[in-house]
Amino acid sequence: MLSVRIPATGGRFGSRFRRSVPRVLVAALAMPIFVSACSSPPAPAFDLTAPASPSRRSALAGRQIVVPEPSTIGPLEAERIVAHDAANSISYISGAQWADRLPRLFQARLIQTFENGSSVRASRPGDGVVGDYQLNTNIRAFQLDASRSEAYVEVSLNLVDLKSGKLVSGRVVSRRVPVPDGRGATVAQGLDRALSGVLLDIVRWVGGGR
């Protein structure tokens, strides 16, 4: 509780001082409310989508794939949307961000892409499912390439046999999509389209058993 000691000053001056204290307290307590009302609104958050995977028979049909959260470099670990310029320096797109941490969003949309038509089953570690294979991914690039005005996504893959612990195969997949400007919504939509192509490539590759 806020406590104010009023000096024992006699006469009309002391009386006027005591009457003025409540007005000062009201003004002081109202100031934080005014400041918080003037704070800037949060940047719009953009989600990523899982494309429909064509249903077809695969060499790993009915097998269980465990999909951990991908590894990546520091700037891609959070919700910020990254841009690279001609000198390969890193900046962030203002006025936009992802709806969640990028690695967690990527993991969720990759699993959903398997679910959207693939005969291979996918799950997260810790779901209580015994997996046949583990698909390790590393997000190498997920950014606006400002020097080429393109959304660029590149992911490396390793498919591991969980029974033997051996690496079955690995590869790198990437996509580039033109973006007409550097606005947050435009860049986010371009990266979403590039990711859709990468996710379909991953599911087809895993389904082919390669």
XYZ file of C-alpha atoms in Angstrom, residues 27-207:
181
model
C -2.366 11.682 -11.335
C 0.675 9.527 -10.442
C -1.301 6.276 -10.331
C -2.952 7.023 -13.678
C 0.350 7.431 -15.540
C 1.196 3.680 -16.061
C -2.255 3.103 -17.576
C -1.609 5.849 -20.111
C 1.856 4.505 -20.995
C 0.643 0.912 -21.528
C -2.147 2.131 -23.789
C 0.455 3.736 -26.051
C 2.560 0.543 -26.532
C 2.821 -0.790 -30.104
C 0.652 -3.799 -31.122
C 2.368 -7.170 -31.745
C 3.478 -8.038 -35.277
C 1.077 -10.217 -37.324
C 1.877 -13.933 -36.943
C 1.929 -16.212 -39.995
C 1.462 -19.978 -40.019
C 2.899 -22.579 -42.397
C 0.777 -25.110 -44.262
C 1.075 -28.843 -44.878
C 0.403 -29.743 -48.535
C -1.690 -32.697 -49.620
C 0.608 -35.644 -50.209
C -0.373 -37.882 -53.153
C -1.466 -41.295 -51.923
C 0.600 -44.065 -53.477
C 2.219 -47.330 -52.524
C 5.752 -46.981 -51.174
C 8.627 -49.255 -50.185
C 8.067 -48.262 -46.538
C 4.271 -48.578 -46.561
C 2.926 -49.179 -43.074
C 6.280 -48.438 -41.420
C 6.538 -45.953 -38.557
C 8.778 -42.891 -38.999
C 9.837 -40.876 -35.951
C 10.307 -37.174 -36.771
C 12.241 -35.173 -34.154
C 12.275 -31.380 -34.133
C 14.855 -30.250 -36.709
C 18.196 -28.729 -35.811
C 19.155 -25.340 -37.240
C 21.305 -22.254 -36.679
C 20.552 -19.591 -34.077
C 18.720 -16.981 -36.183
C 16.213 -19.639 -37.344
C 15.488 -20.960 -33.850
C 12.815 -18.398 -32.976
C 9.707 -16.782 -34.483
C 11.530 -14.038 -36.416
C 11.465 -14.140 -40.245
C 15.027 -13.966 -41.541
C 16.461 -12.126 -44.568
C 19.925 -12.361 -46.161
C 21.369 -9.635 -48.374
C 24.052 -9.759 -51.076
C 26.815 -9.675 -48.441
C 25.110 -12.641 -46.682
C 24.449 -10.532 -43.589
C 21.401 -11.452 -41.517
C 18.465 -9.165 -40.753
C 14.831 -9.655 -39.798
C 11.617 -8.798 -41.623
C 9.778 -6.076 -39.702
C 6.069 -6.238 -39.015
C 5.759 -10.044 -39.293
C 6.702 -13.228 -37.479
C 5.909 -16.954 -37.436
C 3.067 -18.256 -35.266
C 5.528 -20.437 -33.326
C 9.221 -21.266 -33.244
C 10.249 -22.231 -36.776
C 11.674 -25.701 -35.902
C 8.476 -26.654 -34.071
C 6.293 -25.402 -36.934
C 8.413 -27.300 -39.469
C 8.157 -30.536 -37.465
C 4.368 -30.240 -37.148
C 3.813 -29.524 -40.857
C 6.142 -32.354 -41.955
C 4.226 -34.873 -39.848
C 0.934 -33.532 -41.216
C 2.221 -33.894 -44.781
C 2.861 -37.592 -44.120
C -0.656 -37.836 -42.692
C -2.193 -36.090 -45.719
C -1.868 -39.076 -48.023
C 1.378 -40.971 -47.529
C 1.276 -44.686 -46.693
C 4.160 -44.080 -44.262
C 3.128 -43.277 -40.691
C 4.837 -40.461 -38.805
C 4.979 -39.444 -35.144
C 6.955 -37.330 -32.691
C 9.474 -38.762 -30.225
C 7.724 -39.410 -26.936
C 4.353 -40.227 -28.520
C 4.627 -43.757 -27.155
C 5.048 -45.267 -30.619
C 7.846 -47.717 -31.438
C 9.406 -46.431 -34.659
C 11.063 -48.362 -37.476
C 13.016 -45.375 -38.794
C 13.969 -41.903 -37.621
C 14.030 -38.953 -39.991
C 16.573 -36.367 -38.843
C 16.341 -32.956 -40.487
C 18.451 -29.817 -40.428
C 17.050 -26.490 -41.646
C 19.993 -24.970 -43.514
C 18.089 -22.018 -44.965
C 14.631 -20.565 -44.407
C 14.843 -16.953 -45.467
C 14.314 -14.158 -47.919
C 17.264 -14.060 -50.315
C 17.122 -10.293 -50.843
C 19.843 -10.308 -53.494
C 17.661 -12.502 -55.751
C 14.198 -11.458 -54.466
C 13.422 -15.091 -53.655
C 12.123 -17.095 -50.717
C 14.700 -19.827 -50.146
C 14.294 -23.062 -48.147
C 16.981 -25.751 -47.870
C 16.830 -28.843 -45.634
C 19.240 -31.755 -45.196
C 17.857 -35.222 -44.403
C 19.153 -38.393 -42.758
C 17.030 -41.544 -42.558
C 18.201 -43.886 -39.776
C 17.157 -47.525 -39.199
C 16.264 -47.608 -35.494
C 16.763 -51.366 -35.206
C 20.322 -51.388 -36.524
C 21.236 -47.775 -35.783
C 22.631 -47.441 -39.294
C 22.159 -44.553 -41.692
C 19.929 -45.726 -44.538
C 20.330 -42.692 -46.772
C 20.601 -38.917 -46.835
C 20.084 -36.017 -49.168
C 19.493 -32.257 -49.399
C 16.273 -30.746 -50.752
C 15.672 -27.083 -51.549
C 13.193 -24.760 -53.236
C 13.221 -21.129 -54.387
C 10.105 -19.043 -54.960
C 10.114 -15.480 -56.396
C 8.780 -12.758 -54.102
C 7.764 -9.385 -55.624
C 8.617 -7.283 -52.546
C 10.024 -7.472 -49.055
C 6.822 -6.889 -47.114
C 6.201 -9.281 -44.209
C 3.084 -10.925 -45.632
C 4.651 -11.352 -49.090
C 7.821 -12.949 -47.694
C 5.879 -15.264 -45.361
C 3.663 -16.464 -48.214
C 6.680 -17.052 -50.456
C 8.448 -19.089 -47.783
C 5.267 -21.102 -47.196
C 5.092 -21.998 -50.905
C 8.777 -22.946 -50.944
C 8.305 -25.110 -47.856
C 5.336 -26.919 -49.423
C 7.576 -28.051 -52.287
C 10.284 -29.178 -49.850
C 7.808 -31.129 -47.689
C 6.421 -32.986 -50.709
C 9.957 -33.834 -51.836
C 10.765 -35.202 -48.374
C 7.662 -37.395 -48.206
C 8.229 -38.766 -51.718
C 11.882 -39.474 -50.939
C 11.078 -41.311 -47.685
C 8.256 -43.221 -49.374
